[in-house]
Coordinates of C-alpha atoms in Angstrom, one line a residue:
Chain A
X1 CA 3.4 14.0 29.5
X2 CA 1.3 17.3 28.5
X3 CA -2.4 17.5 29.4
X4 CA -3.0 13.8 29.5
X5 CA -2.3 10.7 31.9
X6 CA -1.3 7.9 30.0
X7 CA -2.4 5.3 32.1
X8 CA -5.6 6.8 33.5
X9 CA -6.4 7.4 29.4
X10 CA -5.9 3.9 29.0
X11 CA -7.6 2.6 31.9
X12 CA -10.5 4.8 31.3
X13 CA -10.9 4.2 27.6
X14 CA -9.5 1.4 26.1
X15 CA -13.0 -0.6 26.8
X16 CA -14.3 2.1 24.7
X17 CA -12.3 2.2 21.9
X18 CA -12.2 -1.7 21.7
X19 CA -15.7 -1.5 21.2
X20 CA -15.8 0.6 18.6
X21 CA -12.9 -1.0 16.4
X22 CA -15.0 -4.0 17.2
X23 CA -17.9 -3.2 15.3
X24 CA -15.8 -1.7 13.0
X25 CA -13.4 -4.3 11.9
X26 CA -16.0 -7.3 12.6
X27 CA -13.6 -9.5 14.3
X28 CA -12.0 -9.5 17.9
X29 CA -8.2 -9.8 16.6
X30 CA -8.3 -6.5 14.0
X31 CA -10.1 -5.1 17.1
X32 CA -7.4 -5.5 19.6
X33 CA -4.7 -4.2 17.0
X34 CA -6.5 -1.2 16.1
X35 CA -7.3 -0.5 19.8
X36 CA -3.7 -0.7 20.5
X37 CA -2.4 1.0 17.7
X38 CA -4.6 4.1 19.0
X39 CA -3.3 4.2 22.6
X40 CA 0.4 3.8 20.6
X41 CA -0.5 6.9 18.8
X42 CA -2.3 8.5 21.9
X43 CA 1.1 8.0 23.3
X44 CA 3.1 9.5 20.5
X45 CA 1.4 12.5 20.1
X46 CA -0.3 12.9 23.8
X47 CA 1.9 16.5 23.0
X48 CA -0.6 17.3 20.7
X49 CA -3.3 17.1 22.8
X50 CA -4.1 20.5 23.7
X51 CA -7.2 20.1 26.1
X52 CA -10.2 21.8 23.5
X53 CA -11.7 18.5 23.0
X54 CA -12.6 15.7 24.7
X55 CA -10.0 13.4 25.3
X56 CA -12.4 10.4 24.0
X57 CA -13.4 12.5 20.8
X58 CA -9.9 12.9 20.3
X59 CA -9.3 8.9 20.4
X60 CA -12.4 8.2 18.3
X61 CA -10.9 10.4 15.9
X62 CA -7.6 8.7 15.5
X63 CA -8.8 5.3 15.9
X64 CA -11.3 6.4 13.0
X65 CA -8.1 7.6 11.0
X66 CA -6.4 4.9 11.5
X67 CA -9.0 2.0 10.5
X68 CA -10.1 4.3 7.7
X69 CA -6.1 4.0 6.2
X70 CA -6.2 -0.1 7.3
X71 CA -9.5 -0.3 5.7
X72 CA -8.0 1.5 2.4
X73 CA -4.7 -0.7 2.3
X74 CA -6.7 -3.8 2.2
X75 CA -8.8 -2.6 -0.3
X76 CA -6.2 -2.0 -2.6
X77 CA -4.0 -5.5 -1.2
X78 CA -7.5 -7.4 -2.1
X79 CA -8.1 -5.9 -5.6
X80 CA -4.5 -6.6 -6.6
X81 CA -5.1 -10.5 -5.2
X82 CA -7.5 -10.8 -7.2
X83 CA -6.1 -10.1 -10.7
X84 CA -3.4 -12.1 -9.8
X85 CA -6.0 -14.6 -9.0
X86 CA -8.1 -14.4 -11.6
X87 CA -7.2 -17.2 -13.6
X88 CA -7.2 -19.5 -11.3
X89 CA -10.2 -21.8 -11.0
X90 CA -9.1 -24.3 -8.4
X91 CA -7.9 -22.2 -5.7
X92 CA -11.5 -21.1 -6.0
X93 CA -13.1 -23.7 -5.3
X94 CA -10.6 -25.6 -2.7
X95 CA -10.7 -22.4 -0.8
X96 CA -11.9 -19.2 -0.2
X97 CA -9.3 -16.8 -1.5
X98 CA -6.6 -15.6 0.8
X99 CA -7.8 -11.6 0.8
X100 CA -11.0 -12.8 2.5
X101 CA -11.2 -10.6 5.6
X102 CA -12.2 -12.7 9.0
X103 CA -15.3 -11.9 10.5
X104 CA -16.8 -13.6 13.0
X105 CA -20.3 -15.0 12.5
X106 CA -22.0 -12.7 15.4
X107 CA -20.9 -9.8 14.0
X108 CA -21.4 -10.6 10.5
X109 CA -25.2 -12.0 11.4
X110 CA -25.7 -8.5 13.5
X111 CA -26.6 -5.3 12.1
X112 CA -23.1 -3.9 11.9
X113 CA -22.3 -6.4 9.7
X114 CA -24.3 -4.4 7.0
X115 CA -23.2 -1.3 7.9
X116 CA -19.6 -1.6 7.1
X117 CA -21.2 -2.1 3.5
X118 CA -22.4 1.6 3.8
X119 CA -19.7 4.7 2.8
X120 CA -17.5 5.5 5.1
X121 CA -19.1 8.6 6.8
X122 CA -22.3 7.3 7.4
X123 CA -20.3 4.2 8.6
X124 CA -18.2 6.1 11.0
X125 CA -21.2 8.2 12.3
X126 CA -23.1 5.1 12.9
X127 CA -21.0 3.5 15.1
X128 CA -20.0 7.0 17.2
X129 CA -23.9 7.5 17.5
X130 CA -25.4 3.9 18.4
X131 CA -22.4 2.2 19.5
X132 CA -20.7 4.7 21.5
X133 CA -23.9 7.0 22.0
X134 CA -21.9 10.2 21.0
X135 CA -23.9 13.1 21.3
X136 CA -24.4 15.2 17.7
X137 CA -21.9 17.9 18.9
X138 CA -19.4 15.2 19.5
X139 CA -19.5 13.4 16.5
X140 CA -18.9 16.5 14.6
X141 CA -16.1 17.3 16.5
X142 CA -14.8 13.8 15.9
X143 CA -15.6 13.7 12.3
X144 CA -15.0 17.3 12.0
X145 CA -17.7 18.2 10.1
X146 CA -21.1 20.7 10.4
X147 CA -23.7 19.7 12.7
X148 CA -26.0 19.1 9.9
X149 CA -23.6 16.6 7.9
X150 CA -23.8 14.6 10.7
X151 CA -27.7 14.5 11.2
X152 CA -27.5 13.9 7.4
X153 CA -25.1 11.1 7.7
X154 CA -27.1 9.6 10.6
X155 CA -30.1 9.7 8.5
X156 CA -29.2 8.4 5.4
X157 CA -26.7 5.8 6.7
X158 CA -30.4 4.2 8.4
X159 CA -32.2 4.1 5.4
X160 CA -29.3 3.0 3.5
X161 CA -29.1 0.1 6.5
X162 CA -32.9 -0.6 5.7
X163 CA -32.5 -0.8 1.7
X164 CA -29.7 -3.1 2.5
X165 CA -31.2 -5.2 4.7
X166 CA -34.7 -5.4 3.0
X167 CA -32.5 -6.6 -0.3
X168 CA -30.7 -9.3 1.8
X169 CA -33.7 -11.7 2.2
X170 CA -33.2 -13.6 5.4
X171 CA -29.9 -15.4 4.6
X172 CA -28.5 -15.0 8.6
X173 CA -27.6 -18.0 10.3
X174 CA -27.3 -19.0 14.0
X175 CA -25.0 -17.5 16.2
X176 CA -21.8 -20.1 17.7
X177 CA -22.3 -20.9 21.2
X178 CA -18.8 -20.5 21.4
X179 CA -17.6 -17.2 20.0
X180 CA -14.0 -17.6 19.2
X181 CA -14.9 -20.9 17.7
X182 CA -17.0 -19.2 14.8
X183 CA -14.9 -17.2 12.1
X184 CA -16.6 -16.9 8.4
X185 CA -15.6 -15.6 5.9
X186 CA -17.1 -12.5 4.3
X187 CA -18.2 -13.0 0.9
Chain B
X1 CA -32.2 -9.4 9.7
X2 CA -29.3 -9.3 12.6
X3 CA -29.7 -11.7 15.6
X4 CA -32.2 -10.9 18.1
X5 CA -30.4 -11.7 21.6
X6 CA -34.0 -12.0 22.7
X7 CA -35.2 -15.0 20.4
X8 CA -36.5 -18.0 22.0
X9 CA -34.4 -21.0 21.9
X10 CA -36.3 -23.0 19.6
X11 CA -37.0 -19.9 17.3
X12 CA -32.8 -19.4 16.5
X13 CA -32.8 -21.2 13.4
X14 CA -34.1 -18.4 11.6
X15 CA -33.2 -15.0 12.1
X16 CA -35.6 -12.1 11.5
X17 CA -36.6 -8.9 12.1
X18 CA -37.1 -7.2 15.1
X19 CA -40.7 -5.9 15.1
X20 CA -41.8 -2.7 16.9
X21 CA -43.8 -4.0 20.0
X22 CA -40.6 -7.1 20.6
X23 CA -37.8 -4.5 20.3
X24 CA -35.7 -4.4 23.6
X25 CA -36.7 -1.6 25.4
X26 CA -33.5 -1.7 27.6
X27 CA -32.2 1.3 25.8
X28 CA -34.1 3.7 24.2
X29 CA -32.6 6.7 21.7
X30 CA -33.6 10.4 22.1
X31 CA -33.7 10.5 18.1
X32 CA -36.6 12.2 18.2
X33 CA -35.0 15.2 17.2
X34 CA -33.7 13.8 13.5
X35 CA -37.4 13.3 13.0
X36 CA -36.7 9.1 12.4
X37 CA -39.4 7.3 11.1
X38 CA -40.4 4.2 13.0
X39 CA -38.5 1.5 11.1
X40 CA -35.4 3.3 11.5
X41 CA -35.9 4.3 15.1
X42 CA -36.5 0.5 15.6
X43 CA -33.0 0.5 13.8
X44 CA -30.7 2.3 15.1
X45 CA -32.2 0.5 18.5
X46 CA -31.2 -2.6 17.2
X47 CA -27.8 -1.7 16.3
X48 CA -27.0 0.0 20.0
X49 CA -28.3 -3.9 21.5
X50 CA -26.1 -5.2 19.0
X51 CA -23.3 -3.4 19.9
X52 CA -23.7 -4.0 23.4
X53 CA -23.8 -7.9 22.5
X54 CA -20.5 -7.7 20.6
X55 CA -18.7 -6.3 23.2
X56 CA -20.1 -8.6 26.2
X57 CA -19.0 -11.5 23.5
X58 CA -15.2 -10.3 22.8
X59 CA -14.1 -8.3 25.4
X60 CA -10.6 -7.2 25.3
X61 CA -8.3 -9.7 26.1
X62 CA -6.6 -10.2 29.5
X63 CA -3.6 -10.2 27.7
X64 CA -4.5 -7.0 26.5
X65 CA -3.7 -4.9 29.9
X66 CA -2.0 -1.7 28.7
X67 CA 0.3 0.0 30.8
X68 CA 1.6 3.3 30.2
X69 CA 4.8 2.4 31.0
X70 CA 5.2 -0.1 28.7
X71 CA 3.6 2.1 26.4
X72 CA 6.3 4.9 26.9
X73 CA 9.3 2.5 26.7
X74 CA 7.9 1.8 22.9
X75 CA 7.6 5.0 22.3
X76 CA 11.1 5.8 23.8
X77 CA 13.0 3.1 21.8
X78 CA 15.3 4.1 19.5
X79 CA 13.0 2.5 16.4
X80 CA 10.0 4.8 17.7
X81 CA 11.9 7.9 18.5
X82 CA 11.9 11.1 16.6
X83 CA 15.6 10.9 16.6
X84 CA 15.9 7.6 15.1
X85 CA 13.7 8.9 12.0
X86 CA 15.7 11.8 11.7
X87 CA 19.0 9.6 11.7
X88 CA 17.8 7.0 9.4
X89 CA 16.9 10.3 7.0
X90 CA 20.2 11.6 7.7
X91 CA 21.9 8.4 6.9
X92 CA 19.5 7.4 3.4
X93 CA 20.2 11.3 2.4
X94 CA 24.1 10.9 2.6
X95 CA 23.8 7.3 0.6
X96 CA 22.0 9.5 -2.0
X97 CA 24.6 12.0 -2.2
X98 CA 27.4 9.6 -2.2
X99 CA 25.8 7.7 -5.1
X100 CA 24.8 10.5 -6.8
X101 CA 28.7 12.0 -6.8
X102 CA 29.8 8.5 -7.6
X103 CA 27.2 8.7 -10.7
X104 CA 28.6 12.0 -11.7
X105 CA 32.1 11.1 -11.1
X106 CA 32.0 8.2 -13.3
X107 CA 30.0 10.1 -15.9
X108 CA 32.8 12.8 -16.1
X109 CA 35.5 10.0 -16.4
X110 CA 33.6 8.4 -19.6
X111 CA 33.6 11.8 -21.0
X112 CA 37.5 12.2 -20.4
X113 CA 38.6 8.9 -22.8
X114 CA 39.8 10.1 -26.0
X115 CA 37.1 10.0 -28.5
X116 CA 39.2 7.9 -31.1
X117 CA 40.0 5.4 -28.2
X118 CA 35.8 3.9 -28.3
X119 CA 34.9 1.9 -31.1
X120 CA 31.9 3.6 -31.3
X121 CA 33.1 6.8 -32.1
X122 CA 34.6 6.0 -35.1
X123 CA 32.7 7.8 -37.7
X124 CA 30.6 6.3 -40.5
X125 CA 30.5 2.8 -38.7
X126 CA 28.4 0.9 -40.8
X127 CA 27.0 -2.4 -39.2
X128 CA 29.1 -5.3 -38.2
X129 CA 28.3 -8.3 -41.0
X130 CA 31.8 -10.2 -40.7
X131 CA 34.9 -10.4 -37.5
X132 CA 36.6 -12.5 -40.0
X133 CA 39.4 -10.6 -41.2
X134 CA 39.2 -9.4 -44.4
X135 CA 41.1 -11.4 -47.4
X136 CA 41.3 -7.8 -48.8
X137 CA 43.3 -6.6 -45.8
X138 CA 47.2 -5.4 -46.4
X139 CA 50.0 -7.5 -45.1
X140 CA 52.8 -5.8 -44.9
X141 CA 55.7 -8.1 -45.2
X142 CA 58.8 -6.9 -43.1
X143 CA 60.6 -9.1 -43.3
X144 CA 64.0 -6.6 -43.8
X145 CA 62.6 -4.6 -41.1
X146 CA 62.0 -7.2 -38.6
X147 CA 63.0 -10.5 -37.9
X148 CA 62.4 -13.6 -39.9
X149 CA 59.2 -14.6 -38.8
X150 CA 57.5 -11.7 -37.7
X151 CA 54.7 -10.6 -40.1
X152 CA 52.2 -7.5 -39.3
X153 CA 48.7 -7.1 -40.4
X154 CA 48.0 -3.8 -41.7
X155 CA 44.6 -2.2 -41.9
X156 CA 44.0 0.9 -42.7
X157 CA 40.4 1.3 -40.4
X158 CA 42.4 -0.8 -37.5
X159 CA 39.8 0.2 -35.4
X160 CA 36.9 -0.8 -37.8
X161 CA 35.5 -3.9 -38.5
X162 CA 37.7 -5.9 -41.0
X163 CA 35.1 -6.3 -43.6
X164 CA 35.7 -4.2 -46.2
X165 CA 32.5 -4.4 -48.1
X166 CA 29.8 -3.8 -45.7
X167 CA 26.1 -3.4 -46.7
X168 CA 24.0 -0.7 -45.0
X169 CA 20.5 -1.1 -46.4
X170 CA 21.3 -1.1 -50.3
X171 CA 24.0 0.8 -50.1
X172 CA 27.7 -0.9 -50.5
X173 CA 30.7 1.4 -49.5
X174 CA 33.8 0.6 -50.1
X175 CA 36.8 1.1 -47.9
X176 CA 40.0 2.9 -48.5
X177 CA 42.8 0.5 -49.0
X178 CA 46.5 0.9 -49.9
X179 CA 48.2 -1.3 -52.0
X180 CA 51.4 -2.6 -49.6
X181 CA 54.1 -2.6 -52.3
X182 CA 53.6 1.1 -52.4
X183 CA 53.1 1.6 -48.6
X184 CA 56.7 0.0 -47.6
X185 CA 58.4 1.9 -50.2
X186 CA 57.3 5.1 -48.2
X187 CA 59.3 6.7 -45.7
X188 CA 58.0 7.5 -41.9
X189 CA 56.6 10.9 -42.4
X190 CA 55.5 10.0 -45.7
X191 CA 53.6 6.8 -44.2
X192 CA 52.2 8.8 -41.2
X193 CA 51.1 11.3 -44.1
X194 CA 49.1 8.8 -45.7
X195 CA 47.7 7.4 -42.8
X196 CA 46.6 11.1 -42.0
X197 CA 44.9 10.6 -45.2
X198 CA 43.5 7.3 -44.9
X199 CA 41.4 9.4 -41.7
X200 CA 40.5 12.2 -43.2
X201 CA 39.0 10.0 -46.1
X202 CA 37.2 7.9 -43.7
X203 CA 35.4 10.8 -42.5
X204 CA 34.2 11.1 -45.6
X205 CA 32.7 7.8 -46.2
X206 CA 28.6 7.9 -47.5
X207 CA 26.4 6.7 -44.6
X208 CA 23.0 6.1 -44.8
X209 CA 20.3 6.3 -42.2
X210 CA 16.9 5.4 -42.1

């Protein structure tokens, strides 16, 4: 299998990854998906894998890819739900419309829950700096992009964080004792 | 402002901000070379313990335990495989081509029918206004030709609607008909001449288009 040992990838990684897709997607069920859907690809293309980068850049990098394409999918799913549901007062208020992404409360009450309003670089080099603790180097490897884009990124996506969370008042509720027993809805 | 996993029990109701001198010092960034202000260093602190606290609260699932083997057989089915791709190209390219000859096929067979045979080729159609046959229309009585009861309707546009006055727009036309008394009295090549006429004077009925 090329450069790379399936299982000791896995073994080695998949923590990691879950973690990231974690405070990425904002709810443990996307998480596992997109976790699993990057060792599928790992395992696909472990061919590719020609040994000039780290093998965990290279999985940041196609988990990245790949929640970046979800991320654009449902985007376009949502905005097409709701024209359909535009005229359509009761559903509204019965229940909160079906293109409502899951998030659980932690998440959604944490920091990260305001930085997946943020674009999607300073998103993505967020969570590969503070989440994964990337070093600079590795995010621009990951990201591919200059050194300096990603200070930039880094920079701006924190005041971006601050604006956002300065113009959010203090609307955050309590965490669930229980974490699988919480799920809100984003708004 | 996100939750603080270091709040006091009594203090969870309302979430706020995690000033400078209660900010976990359990992990502390080197971001000293982006030059971060305070409030953002305080920040990106926040969102590493936050991090952390997500993934001590959802860990992946036992059910979750990857194996590569399991991961290889996926890859190694015939749904995942290069080789089924390339087949199910293979097969959707030869479905194109068949449909596309049958398209082509069927196109050149269209084209083959006689001309006059179509209705709608007949020149100077004007628009359908009556199927009723016309009261105008030549019976031929043949009587002598034929047996006793056999009668045959004659019109000269057989393949035209049997109206003989039709209205296109403003304008009336109106058809070529031939009396029957002098039709009978013709003999074959003579008829089959004035039916050759009756044609060519067809072709030469006004049309108007708008």
């Amino acid at each position: 299998m090329g450069l790379l040992d399936i299982q000791e990838t896995i073994d080695t990684y998949f923590g990691r990854i879950h973690r990231a897709a974690l405070v990425l997607t904002g709810n443990p069920w996307d998480a596992d998906d997109l976790a699993q859907e990057t060792f599928v690809v790992l395992t696909r293309q472990s061919e590719r894998f020609e040994g000039r980068s780290s093998v965990y850049t290279w999985l940041y990098g196609i988990m990245l890819n790949l929640e970046r394409r979800e991320r654009r999918r449902q985007g376009t799913h949502r905005s097409k739900l709701r024209v359909l549901w535009a005229d359509d007062p009761i559903r509204e208020q019965t229940a909160p419309p079906a293109e409502t992404p899951i998030e659980v409360a932690q998440w959604k009450r944490s920091l990260w829950g305001f930085v997946a309003q943020l674009p999607d670089g300073q998103r993505q080099a967020l969570v590969l700096r503070f989440s994964e603790h990337l070093s600079y180097e590795e995010i621009a490897e990951v990201l591919e992009c200059p050194l300096g884009t990603v200070k930039s990124r880094i920079f701006n996506g924190l005041a971006g964080l601050r604006t956002l969370l300065d113009s959010s008042g203090s609307d955050l509720r309590l965490a669930p004792e229980h974490p699988y027993e919480d799920v809100t809805h984003a708004v | 402002m996100p939750f603080d996993s270091h709040q006091p029990e009594h203090d969870q109701g309302q979430a706020s901000m995690v000033n400078a001198d209660a900010a976990p010092a359990k992990f502390v960034l080197s971001e000293l070379e982006l030059g971060l202000p305070g409030d953002l260093q305080h920040l990106a602190e926040q969102l590493s313990d936050d991090a952390l606290h997500l993934s001590s609260l959802y860990p992946p699932r036992a059910s979750q335990t990857w194996h590569a083997s399991a991961l290889q057989a996926d890859v190694d089915s015939p749904a995942g495989s290069k080789e089924a791709t390339k087949s199910l190209s293979l097969l959707w390219i030869k479905r194109g081509l068949v449909a596309a000859s049958l398209i082509v096929a069927a196109t050149l067979a269209w084209q083959a029918v006689p001309k006059g045979a179509s209705p709608e080729n007949t020149p100077a159609v004007p628009t359908l206004t009556n199927s009723t046959p016309s009261p105008e229309a030549v019976v031929v009585d043949t009587t002598e030709l034929l047996s006793e009861e056999t009668t045959i309707a004659f019109h000269p546009a057989a393949d035209q609607p049997a109206d003989s006055s039709r209205v296109i727009g403003n304008v009336q036309t109106e058809q070529t008909m031939v009396p029957a008394g002098l039709f009978i009295t013709l003999s074959g090549p003579e008829q089959e001449a004035m039916l050759d006429l009756i044609e060519d004077a067809k072709i030469q009925q006004p049309s108007v288009s708008f």
